[in-house]
Amino acid sequence: MNVRESTGAHRSWRRRLLHVAVSLALGTSAVAAYSAPADVQDANANGNGAQADAARKKAPTQLERIVVSAPNYVPRQTNDAVKLSVPLIETPQSVTVIPRDQIDLLDWQNLSQVVRYTSGVIGENYGPDPRYDWLTMRGFTPPEYIDGLQAPIGSVSSVGLDLYGFQSVEVLKGPSSTMYGLAPPGGIINLTSRRPEAQFSGEVGVQYGSYGNTQANADFTGPLDKDGHFLGRITAVWFDKGTQMYGVDTDRQYVAPALTWVISPDTNLTLLSYFQHDDVYGDGGGFLPIYGVAKFNPLGTVPTGRNLGEPDYNHFARDQYGVGYDFSHKFNEDWRFEQNLKYFSNDVKIKQVYGAGLALNPDGTPTDYRTVNRYNFPFNEDVTSFNVDSRVEGKAETGPVGQKILLGVDYRRYTNNAAFGFALAPSLDLFNPVYGAAIATPSLSPYTKEVQKQTGLYGEDQFKLDRWVLTVGGRYDHVVSDNFGTSTTDNKFTYRVGVNYLFENGVAPYVSYATSFQPVAGADFGGKAFKPTQGSQVEAGIKFQPNFLPNGQNMLFTAALYDLKQKNVLTPDPDPSHVFFNVQTGAVEVKGAELEFVARFNERWSFNGAYTYTDSKVTRSNGPDLGKALVQVPKQMLSGLVDYTEASGRLGASLGMRYVGQSYGDPANAYRTPSVVLWDATVHYTTYKWLLQLNVANLFDREYLSRCSSDAQCFYGLRRAVNLTLTRRF
């Protein structure tokens, strides 16, 4: 079956499944509208199940028109930055919380899109990649966490989970090793799963959009028995999508069952799981030659949809799942115990032919500016991870000083088995590609056979005296890694200390110092194992969340200045007889300023705004990157979005602008990515419990360059994407 026949078959059964989903949405009987009072919403927002249950029991059931559309648009607290239930303005670290209300309004499909209006982080580094989320935060690639536990990341620091399964995304900027162990100094990303709720609610949605995007999704939660001892939730997504690249088709099935057992008013057990299967057919991954993309080609400009892969051969298949639980027991009003446990599995199989640049003459010039060499790179990777995090949280008072205390231990056992093959593939005409050449898959050789065991002991203490807040934390990690029988052991202590002052009007200046570490695989020429890289950061900032605003109005403004350093970075061995070996004498420094603003007024106006200034530099190196900026780190970024809903709460619209400054695609800064301005727009209409929404990303269809890493590795950014969504809520 060729690519056109295959795509046609997919579309046929896709239409049948979509018809069933639409029938379900249209044929479901209406249920009474229910509006919980403010104390229920506040209890839910604070994660206090006991208070929420009590509030619901006294809440009258009544029929009324639902006007409140995004009650949690502006976040108020996080429990992941310090693993304590602490208001954001008391956290001495830059943290951005992106709740489900924002994700739904702006129709963000993945993590790369979620950070469009967040300071300090940039996504979509390789254009519209349907497989992974490519992010850069404060100059580094952030690892991904799920419910506070590190995801089963392998050769890529994300796992590409469907965003629909999560109720919030937390962006923790700066060193976070004190709470999470091994991590780069730029920060981490945490996704919090949707959880069962004591009140019945749900939604069914369908979506159709650009590049053949067809999606059906559903989410239902509520009590499973009359006494409310068991609460359930089921979240599911199915989609079939293309991309702007010719011949690419992506299928996904995602389901996330969850069950909460309310054992007693003080004890809860929530079972969490997710299962996701992905097939990406025909994707060549970009890899366009620079001539015709970022440099002049006498034969013309390379189209943004050009696929230099092999549509009938290339295939990316991924099966991943996570199964575990969150347990909580309250001993008394002051002390509680919590434990998170998950077993993760992520199995990836890739067959990929991709572009290797134009055929060149001996002097380095293209032979005919149209013949593209290609490589064949099959790659298999199987990652598993068992994670458990146990902690005790308490409160104490000593005279005028109040304390919040956290003591914990976590353990992670991680395995990564990977193999790859490599061969040349038939060449292709850049401007008139003809696919279908016979391609043999080369045999695979072992690439990684790693087992890593990490044990961490950590503690955090927050002291409150009048309006002063002092946060002190420390952690000791013991990490044993074995790769192909070579074992290394790393022991490291990391810490952080921060001070906040809480003014009565909601202004909270702070200053903090934090450290991080991350193991480095490999050894130098003499066989000495590399030490972990070490990071440190000084950060000072102001957070402002006014407490004098009337009901229905909320805002959060944050500003931060930071100076971040990393040492023990790998750099080429200067000894000419040690070719292909590294030494560990490199160093990096990143300085920056970040401003961020999010607000919601009277359920009518919503605002998002962010500004980022980043000055990154390699301060020590034996390579061509000495004194250069880090890869894919724009010096300036600016974004802003406003959404307005008219007085009846029915019709609304938003307009957003994103400016991404120039950056460099390679360590030597030889390849510059120009700056770009992009616009996004949304129109949404709500009637009773129906929501019709039109989202447009890159409104004016700007053609732009996402990145060039070399003469053979250029990637276009996402062209205009239009999605129409119909949702029925219950």
XYZ file of C-alpha atoms in Angstrom:
730
model
C 0.000 0.000 0.000
C 1.493 3.380 -0.954
C 1.292 6.504 1.199
C -1.815 7.850 -0.530
C -3.709 4.547 -0.166
C -2.565 4.237 3.435
C -3.686 7.757 4.251
C -7.025 7.152 2.559
C -7.616 4.030 4.640
C -6.821 5.916 7.816
C -9.203 8.697 6.869
C -12.014 6.200 6.159
C -12.082 4.548 9.563
C -11.324 7.905 11.166
C -14.556 9.324 9.723
C -16.520 6.357 11.115
C -15.080 6.841 14.587
C -15.673 10.582 14.433
C -19.314 9.931 13.464
C -19.750 7.804 16.603
C -18.173 10.498 18.783
C -20.373 13.249 17.335
C -23.464 11.083 17.791
C -22.526 10.568 21.416
C -22.048 14.287 21.973
C -25.310 15.254 20.255
C -27.422 12.420 21.619
C -26.515 12.563 25.289
C -29.392 13.716 27.487
C -29.039 17.056 29.245
C -28.281 17.127 32.934
C -29.095 19.851 35.412
C -26.605 22.716 35.578
C -24.897 22.889 38.919
C -22.955 25.804 40.323
C -20.936 25.124 43.447
C -20.486 27.958 45.908
C -17.214 29.749 46.381
C -16.088 27.622 49.343
C -16.239 24.467 47.172
C -14.179 26.123 44.434
C -11.626 27.380 46.939
C -11.328 23.951 48.543
C -10.799 22.319 45.154
C -8.205 24.901 44.172
C -6.284 24.284 47.391
C -6.382 20.499 46.983
C -8.206 20.027 50.321
C -10.517 17.075 49.747
C -12.031 17.074 53.252
C -13.007 20.743 53.068
C -14.357 20.270 49.572
C -16.563 17.356 50.653
C -17.922 19.326 53.598
C -18.652 22.325 51.413
C -20.456 20.193 48.863
C -22.745 18.701 51.505
C -24.043 22.139 52.435
C -24.152 23.375 48.837
C -27.699 23.667 47.440
C -28.416 22.077 44.094
C -29.985 24.651 41.824
C -30.630 25.351 38.194
C -28.908 28.464 36.936
C -27.072 29.739 33.904
C -23.373 29.064 34.191
C -21.368 32.255 33.739
C -18.124 31.411 35.529
C -15.953 30.030 32.745
C -12.410 30.103 34.123
C -12.366 30.368 37.940
C -8.782 29.112 38.228
C -7.288 31.071 35.321
C -4.900 32.880 37.702
C -2.991 30.402 39.918
C -2.524 31.122 43.614
C -0.269 28.361 44.917
C 1.968 25.421 44.107
C 2.957 22.330 46.025
C 5.650 21.173 43.615
C 8.340 23.868 43.895
C 8.917 23.016 47.573
C 6.563 19.975 47.850
C 4.646 22.002 50.425
C 1.255 23.677 50.051
C 2.700 27.187 49.811
C 1.264 30.296 48.117
C 3.223 31.337 45.033
C 4.186 34.680 46.564
C 5.887 32.818 49.466
C 7.986 30.644 47.130
C 11.535 32.039 46.693
C 11.813 30.785 43.134
C 10.407 31.698 39.728
C 7.477 29.359 39.152
C 4.849 29.552 36.423
C 1.676 27.525 36.905
C -0.450 27.061 33.783
C -3.863 25.699 34.823
C -6.363 23.799 32.703
C -8.452 26.985 32.287
C -5.648 28.617 30.273
C -4.893 25.452 28.304
C -8.551 25.064 27.261
C -9.073 28.707 26.340
C -6.040 28.846 24.065
C -6.356 25.267 22.728
C -2.742 24.389 23.439
C -2.021 20.900 22.113
C 1.381 20.130 23.661
C 4.042 21.446 26.032
C 5.875 23.298 23.275
C 2.758 25.414 22.744
C 1.920 25.808 26.456
C 5.024 27.936 27.082
C 4.270 30.454 24.306
C 3.258 33.099 26.857
C 5.691 32.106 29.628
C 8.943 33.911 30.402
C 12.309 32.173 30.460
C 11.371 29.187 28.304
C 10.985 28.590 24.571
C 9.369 25.651 22.770
C 8.935 24.348 19.222
C 12.717 24.339 18.762
C 12.483 22.006 15.768
C 9.215 23.243 14.314
C 6.010 21.158 14.406
C 7.424 17.832 15.618
C 4.475 15.477 16.381
C 6.640 13.128 18.481
C 8.279 15.170 21.242
C 8.216 18.512 23.055
C 11.476 20.378 22.492
C 12.021 23.049 25.169
C 14.862 25.281 26.315
C 14.692 26.910 29.763
C 17.245 29.454 30.902
C 19.672 27.968 28.383
C 19.185 24.281 29.258
C 16.871 21.426 28.304
C 14.433 20.796 31.184
C 13.582 17.199 32.128
C 9.899 16.306 32.351
C 8.154 15.180 35.537
C 4.712 13.603 35.970
C 2.974 14.157 39.313
C 6.293 15.104 40.895
C 8.150 11.993 39.652
C 10.643 12.040 36.782
C 9.101 10.763 33.558
C 10.685 7.825 31.667
C 12.823 10.103 29.497
C 15.516 8.544 27.351
C 17.520 10.144 24.557
C 15.009 13.048 24.594
C 14.076 14.920 27.782
C 10.337 14.653 27.131
C 7.964 11.752 26.510
C 5.347 13.441 24.298
C 2.348 12.688 26.526
C -1.001 14.103 25.461
C -1.677 17.365 27.269
C -5.419 16.660 27.570
C -4.732 14.223 30.409
C -3.374 16.886 32.781
C -4.972 19.562 34.911
C -1.945 21.865 35.134
C 1.632 22.430 33.993
C 4.237 23.820 36.364
C 7.415 25.454 35.087
C 10.039 25.507 37.855
C 12.842 27.833 36.751
C 16.354 27.608 38.101
C 18.096 24.848 40.092
C 15.564 22.385 41.537
C 17.853 19.565 42.695
C 17.096 20.240 46.376
C 13.660 18.747 45.917
C 14.089 16.606 42.778
C 17.672 15.359 42.693
C 19.643 15.168 39.464
C 18.572 17.941 37.073
C 20.166 20.679 34.956
C 20.387 24.181 36.485
C 17.821 25.693 34.113
C 14.834 24.024 35.806
C 12.226 21.311 35.301
C 8.690 20.882 33.916
C 6.024 19.091 35.979
C 2.637 17.873 34.718
C -0.151 17.177 37.215
C -2.683 14.526 36.198
C -6.433 15.058 36.296
C -7.826 13.521 39.471
C -11.223 12.173 40.541
C -13.619 14.702 42.067
C -16.555 14.322 44.473
C -18.966 16.177 42.165
C -20.062 14.696 38.846
C -18.834 16.577 35.779
C -17.621 15.743 32.324
C -17.228 16.742 28.735
C -17.189 15.256 25.269
C -15.462 17.104 22.461
C -14.630 16.818 18.783
C -12.155 18.865 16.790
C -11.300 19.359 13.145
C -8.591 21.560 11.725
C -5.648 22.214 9.471
C -3.603 19.396 7.959
C -6.446 16.912 8.426
C -6.552 17.279 12.206
C -9.421 15.136 13.515
C -9.810 14.525 17.241
C -12.340 13.132 19.710
C -11.881 13.445 23.462
C -13.839 12.799 26.639
C -13.384 13.349 30.365
C -15.791 12.233 33.120
C -15.459 12.275 36.887
C -17.670 11.802 39.932
C -18.637 9.529 42.833
C -18.982 5.793 42.190
C -21.107 5.047 45.252
C -23.828 6.912 47.128
C -21.635 7.603 50.157
C -18.805 9.093 48.131
C -16.160 6.701 49.421
C -15.055 5.905 45.863
C -14.507 8.550 43.201
C -13.640 7.812 39.595
C -12.316 9.555 36.527
C -11.727 8.490 32.946
C -9.968 10.675 30.394
C -9.499 9.613 26.780
C -8.235 11.073 23.499
C -8.149 9.759 19.984
C -6.799 11.712 17.040
C -5.557 11.419 13.493
C -3.494 14.404 12.366
C -1.195 15.475 9.613
C 1.431 18.192 9.681
C 2.470 20.896 7.239
C 4.971 18.378 5.844
C 3.762 16.289 2.909
C 2.978 12.613 3.517
C 2.972 12.708 7.339
C 0.124 11.141 9.319
C -0.078 10.815 13.114
C -2.417 8.522 15.044
C -2.819 8.574 18.821
C -4.873 6.709 21.411
C -4.699 7.867 25.017
C -6.679 6.747 28.069
C -6.169 7.617 31.731
C -8.342 5.825 34.325
C -8.132 7.089 37.924
C -9.778 5.988 41.182
C -9.824 7.636 44.606
C -10.679 5.683 47.746
C -11.698 7.992 50.581
C -10.691 5.573 53.321
C -11.553 8.061 56.063
C -11.819 11.845 56.399
C -8.064 11.850 57.031
C -6.864 9.143 54.618
C -7.060 9.034 50.819
C -5.620 6.712 48.193
C -5.732 7.739 44.523
C -4.775 5.233 41.835
C -3.448 6.991 38.724
C -2.632 5.517 35.329
C -2.233 6.448 31.688
C -1.727 4.478 28.489
C -0.728 6.055 25.177
C 0.045 4.636 21.735
C 1.459 6.749 18.903
C 2.082 6.016 15.230
C 3.746 8.669 13.074
C 3.938 7.657 9.426
C 6.208 9.222 6.835
C 7.889 11.905 8.936
C 11.314 12.971 7.690
C 11.908 15.189 10.699
C 12.807 18.336 8.757
C 16.578 18.223 8.099
C 16.360 20.585 5.128
C 19.495 21.936 3.414
C 20.354 25.531 4.187
C 20.387 26.489 0.478
C 16.846 27.452 -0.405
C 15.857 27.812 3.266
C 18.207 30.302 4.942
C 20.630 30.906 2.051
C 20.081 31.722 -1.609
C 19.448 28.837 -3.967
C 19.411 29.719 -7.679
C 16.676 27.130 -8.263
C 14.261 28.723 -5.820
C 12.945 28.484 -2.250
C 12.346 25.127 -0.587
C 8.615 24.765 0.272
C 7.713 24.550 3.974
C 5.957 21.241 3.286
C 8.951 19.527 1.690
C 9.543 16.047 3.108
C 13.047 14.640 2.603
C 12.132 11.393 4.326
C 10.494 8.353 2.752
C 6.701 8.482 3.338
C 6.076 4.763 2.747
C 9.060 3.668 4.862
C 9.468 6.057 7.774
C 7.586 5.033 10.900
C 7.739 6.183 14.527
C 5.912 3.868 16.979
C 5.674 4.506 20.702
C 3.898 2.679 23.525
C 4.097 4.216 26.964
C 2.263 3.912 30.232
C 2.440 4.880 33.880
C 0.707 3.113 36.775
C 0.855 4.116 40.432
C -0.783 5.928 43.294
C -0.831 9.011 45.516
C -1.434 8.280 49.215
C -2.165 10.810 51.936
C -2.792 10.342 55.660
C -3.448 13.154 58.118
C -2.252 12.338 61.646
C -3.714 15.495 63.171
C -4.237 19.149 62.305
C -0.479 19.710 62.061
C 1.135 16.580 60.614
C 0.507 14.448 57.542
C 2.216 11.745 55.480
C 2.223 11.611 51.666
C 3.613 9.099 49.203
C 3.733 9.128 45.398
C 4.617 5.934 43.513
C 4.685 5.130 39.806
C 6.046 2.550 37.445
C 6.724 3.966 33.982
C 7.410 2.287 30.651
C 8.292 3.984 27.359
C 9.043 1.822 24.301
C 10.024 3.564 21.038
C 10.802 2.065 17.629
C 11.938 4.323 14.784
C 12.660 3.751 11.110
C 13.748 7.041 9.589
C 15.295 8.189 6.357
C 16.189 11.881 6.521
C 18.067 14.585 4.658
C 21.872 14.801 4.929
C 22.437 17.978 2.951
C 23.051 18.757 -0.700
C 25.600 16.816 -2.727
C 28.817 18.869 -2.714
C 31.781 19.495 -4.979
C 35.314 19.072 -3.569
C 35.389 22.801 -2.784
C 32.249 22.518 -0.668
C 29.808 24.134 -3.096
C 26.611 22.253 -4.076
C 26.940 20.195 -7.250
C 23.559 21.150 -8.721
C 21.679 22.768 -5.781
C 18.982 20.073 -5.925
C 20.420 16.607 -5.230
C 19.992 15.764 -1.540
C 21.973 13.010 0.130
C 20.073 10.998 2.735
C 20.806 8.790 5.722
C 18.911 5.814 7.122
C 18.855 5.761 10.935
C 16.744 3.099 12.676
C 16.657 3.517 16.450
C 14.950 1.495 19.194
C 14.751 2.557 22.823
C 13.098 0.883 25.801
C 12.978 2.889 29.037
C 11.487 1.793 32.357
C 11.454 3.603 35.657
C 10.205 2.821 39.163
C 9.808 5.934 41.318
C 8.611 6.372 44.890
C 8.664 9.579 46.947
C 7.668 9.489 50.651
C 7.494 12.562 52.860
C 6.194 13.903 56.163
C 4.862 17.438 56.338
C 4.153 19.295 59.553
C 3.610 22.607 61.269
C 5.127 23.892 64.482
C 5.253 27.136 66.449
C 8.067 28.378 68.645
C 7.022 31.636 70.193
C 6.412 34.153 67.399
C 7.993 31.878 64.767
C 5.785 29.545 62.741
C 7.255 26.653 60.781
C 6.300 24.374 57.911
C 8.547 21.335 57.917
C 9.109 18.756 55.195
C 11.214 15.591 55.488
C 11.360 13.083 52.650
C 13.125 10.233 50.913
C 12.767 9.237 47.270
C 14.056 6.333 45.223
C 14.278 5.798 41.486
C 15.410 2.775 39.508
C 15.843 3.603 35.828
C 16.766 1.380 32.889
C 17.491 2.386 29.296
C 18.224 -0.164 26.563
C 18.798 1.369 23.145
C 20.150 0.218 19.790
C 20.725 1.948 16.461
C 21.706 1.311 12.876
C 23.138 3.572 10.213
C 23.390 3.471 6.425
C 23.199 5.658 3.374
C 19.834 5.996 1.657
C 19.023 6.828 -1.984
C 19.354 10.512 -2.853
C 16.328 12.726 -3.566
C 15.547 15.701 -5.759
C 14.958 18.719 -3.498
C 12.513 20.407 -5.873
C 10.918 17.366 -7.521
C 11.089 14.484 -5.033
C 10.157 11.041 -6.278
C 9.590 8.577 -3.446
C 9.405 4.794 -3.459
C 13.036 3.675 -3.869
C 13.852 0.311 -2.316
C 15.291 0.796 1.176
C 16.802 -1.922 3.358
C 16.883 -1.401 7.120
C 20.447 -1.774 8.462
C 21.055 -4.082 11.399
C 21.038 -2.533 14.867
C 23.939 -2.349 17.305
C 23.676 -1.705 21.064
C 23.869 1.981 21.952
C 22.944 2.125 25.646
C 22.470 -0.537 28.289
C 22.068 1.525 31.429
C 20.772 0.860 34.922
C 20.682 3.807 37.303
C 19.647 3.775 40.956
C 19.095 7.041 42.764
C 18.286 7.527 46.447
C 17.724 10.993 47.866
C 17.188 12.286 51.420
C 15.798 15.804 51.572
C 14.306 18.332 53.904
C 12.777 21.792 53.729
C 11.895 24.210 56.511
C 9.891 27.389 56.098
C 10.128 29.858 58.970
C 7.602 32.684 59.349
C 8.197 35.656 61.616
C 5.744 38.497 61.253
C 5.952 39.214 57.495
C 9.324 37.570 56.926
C 9.513 34.112 55.341
C 12.773 32.143 55.371
C 12.970 28.924 53.341
C 15.916 26.561 53.851
C 16.312 23.190 52.156
C 18.952 20.537 51.620
C 19.291 17.177 49.914
C 21.806 14.340 49.752
C 21.777 12.072 46.686
C 23.451 8.726 46.146
C 23.463 7.692 42.461
C 24.862 4.416 41.094
C 24.962 4.026 37.304
C 25.972 0.995 35.266
C 26.333 1.111 31.481
C 27.592 -1.982 29.654
C 29.141 -3.209 32.907
C 30.983 0.029 33.730
C 29.805 1.315 37.082
C 30.067 4.839 38.512
C 28.925 6.244 41.838
C 28.054 9.878 42.510
C 27.262 11.393 45.893
C 26.177 14.999 46.063
C 24.680 17.470 48.519
C 22.583 20.311 47.105
C 20.788 23.076 48.930
C 18.894 26.301 48.640
C 17.975 29.215 50.873
C 15.510 31.996 50.186
C 13.954 34.974 51.956
C 10.597 36.618 51.188
C 8.982 39.674 52.732
C 5.187 39.837 52.500
C 3.781 43.344 52.361
C 0.171 43.761 53.396
C -0.893 44.817 49.882
C 0.317 41.551 48.278
C 3.805 42.630 47.188
C 6.476 40.041 48.045
C 10.142 40.708 47.195
C 12.525 37.766 47.573
C 16.125 36.667 47.132
C 17.435 33.106 46.915
C 20.483 30.962 46.267
C 20.205 27.400 44.951
C 22.455 24.628 43.629
C 22.001 21.650 41.296
C 23.848 18.647 39.953
C 23.508 16.239 37.021
C 25.575 13.076 36.394
C 27.604 12.911 33.184
C 28.119 9.625 31.353
C 31.525 8.601 30.023
C 35.193 9.002 30.948
C 38.272 10.953 29.863
C 41.260 9.579 27.917
C 42.758 8.124 31.099
C 39.551 6.221 31.916
C 38.558 8.488 34.810
C 34.782 8.749 35.067
C 33.323 12.196 34.633
C 32.009 14.029 37.682
C 28.488 15.464 37.734
C 28.022 18.947 36.365
C 27.256 21.458 39.111
C 25.027 24.491 38.904
C 24.437 27.469 41.157
C 22.134 30.466 40.904
C 21.471 33.751 42.654
C 17.957 35.064 42.017
C 16.166 38.185 43.229
C 12.660 39.203 42.339
C 9.235 40.549 43.238
C 5.864 38.818 43.200
C 2.624 40.761 43.408
C -0.780 39.192 43.943
C -3.076 41.865 45.411
C -5.390 40.704 48.163
C -7.555 43.815 48.071
C -9.274 43.136 44.747
C -13.027 42.425 44.838
C -14.469 39.004 44.058
C -14.107 38.025 40.418
C -10.822 39.863 39.964
C -7.410 38.285 40.322
C -3.922 38.932 39.018
C -0.342 37.776 39.503
C 2.761 39.713 38.485
C 6.297 38.361 38.843
C 9.702 39.835 38.056
C 13.076 38.140 38.496
C 16.771 38.778 37.932
C 19.154 35.833 38.055
C 22.778 34.829 37.547
C 23.211 31.109 36.819
C 26.494 29.224 36.462
C 27.383 25.663 35.531
C 30.807 23.988 35.837
C 32.292 20.571 35.029
C 30.970 20.949 31.470
C 32.517 18.672 28.844
C 34.889 20.270 26.336
C 37.322 18.734 23.773
C 40.588 17.361 25.142
C 43.315 19.876 24.128
C 45.902 17.108 23.649
C 46.068 16.506 19.853
C 46.773 12.809 20.454
C 43.440 12.449 22.322
C 41.124 12.978 19.365
C 37.415 12.346 20.114
C 37.972 12.541 23.891
C 36.717 15.199 26.293
C 37.898 16.805 29.493
C 35.696 18.356 32.142
C 36.956 21.930 32.315
C 34.150 23.790 30.553
C 31.871 26.347 32.193
C 28.715 28.272 31.282
C 27.078 31.425 32.643
C 23.523 32.626 32.000
C 22.209 35.968 33.243
C 18.680 37.133 32.701
C 15.619 39.164 33.544
C 12.058 37.830 33.374
C 8.685 39.561 33.711
C 5.356 37.760 33.715
C 1.733 38.817 34.154
C -1.545 36.891 34.245
C -4.940 38.341 35.207
C -8.661 37.657 35.090
C -11.195 40.444 35.693
C -14.952 40.022 36.172
C -15.037 36.820 34.109
C -14.717 39.054 31.064
C -11.098 40.074 30.566
C -8.124 37.692 30.641
C -4.514 38.771 30.196
C -1.212 36.962 29.715
C 2.089 38.751 29.239
C 5.780 37.863 29.431
C 9.164 39.426 28.697
C 12.502 37.595 28.747
C 16.054 38.912 28.481
C 18.778 36.258 28.452
C 22.529 36.736 28.167
C 24.185 33.315 27.856
C 27.875 32.645 27.372
C 30.306 29.737 27.373
C 32.979 31.070 29.740
C 35.468 28.170 29.590
C 35.990 25.784 26.671
C 38.615 24.215 24.440
C 36.256 24.289 21.469
C 34.870 26.873 19.012
C 32.030 27.693 21.422
C 34.270 29.694 23.778
C 32.695 33.086 24.394
C 29.639 32.176 22.320
C 25.958 32.152 23.248
C 24.220 28.894 24.105
C 22.228 27.131 21.401
C 18.589 28.110 20.893
C 18.602 30.870 23.509
C 17.085 34.107 22.133
C 18.402 37.226 23.817
C 14.909 38.719 23.975
C 11.352 37.391 23.879
C 8.088 39.274 24.326
C 4.520 37.992 24.316
C 1.081 39.254 25.240
C -2.481 38.022 24.945
C -5.874 39.496 25.797
C -9.225 37.696 25.792
C -12.607 39.410 26.175
C -16.007 37.786 26.742
C -19.070 40.001 26.377
C -21.483 40.591 29.274
C -23.782 37.610 28.691
C -20.825 35.253 28.985
C -21.517 33.774 25.568
C -19.337 35.330 22.853
C -15.652 36.023 23.330
C -12.415 36.434 21.419
C -8.689 36.719 22.050
C -5.665 38.099 20.252
C -2.072 37.240 21.110
C 1.348 38.364 19.905
C 4.660 36.520 20.244
C 8.078 37.999 19.496
C 11.051 35.623 19.508
C 14.428 37.286 19.066
C 17.320 35.941 17.069
C 19.272 32.957 18.371
C 21.967 30.553 17.228
C 21.475 26.951 16.109
C 25.016 25.651 16.706
C 27.621 25.987 19.495
C 30.019 28.043 17.342
C 27.235 30.547 16.564
C 27.833 30.188 12.826
C 24.118 29.663 12.083
C 21.793 32.451 13.140
C 18.016 32.087 13.414
C 16.305 35.406 12.604
C 13.741 36.994 14.922
C 10.031 36.579 14.205
C 6.686 38.066 15.245
C 3.674 35.744 15.311
C -0.004 36.342 16.080
C -2.636 33.997 17.529
C -6.413 34.431 17.705
C -9.418 32.697 19.248
C -13.184 33.097 18.921
C -15.403 31.180 21.376
C -19.154 30.942 21.842
C -20.899 29.331 24.819
C -24.585 28.490 25.104
C -25.962 26.451 27.987
C -23.324 23.695 28.184
C -22.108 23.805 24.609
C -18.832 25.447 23.643
C -17.850 26.208 20.057
C -14.311 27.488 19.667
C -12.132 28.532 16.732
C -8.387 28.788 17.387
C -5.827 30.119 14.924
C -2.081 29.896 15.578
C 0.207 32.007 13.369
C -2.797 34.028 12.223
C -1.080 35.695 9.262
C 0.605 32.486 8.067
C 4.116 33.789 8.583
C 6.795 31.576 7.031
C 9.743 31.538 9.406
C 12.804 29.566 10.383
C 12.678 27.620 13.640
C 16.339 26.613 13.606
C 19.403 25.890 11.479
C 22.066 23.763 13.165
C 24.263 23.183 10.090
C 24.168 23.319 6.286
C 22.110 20.103 6.370
C 19.829 20.705 9.378
C 17.272 23.465 8.932
C 13.719 23.409 10.285
C 10.728 25.566 9.403
C 8.391 26.856 12.090
C 4.684 26.057 12.275
C 2.591 27.687 9.544
C -0.970 28.845 10.171
C -2.981 26.187 12.016
C -6.767 26.505 12.367
C -8.787 24.247 14.701
C -12.547 24.211 15.267
C -13.652 22.540 18.516
C -17.146 21.588 19.678
C -17.481 20.594 23.339
C -20.499 19.418 25.341
C -20.029 19.826 29.093
C -22.027 18.203 31.860
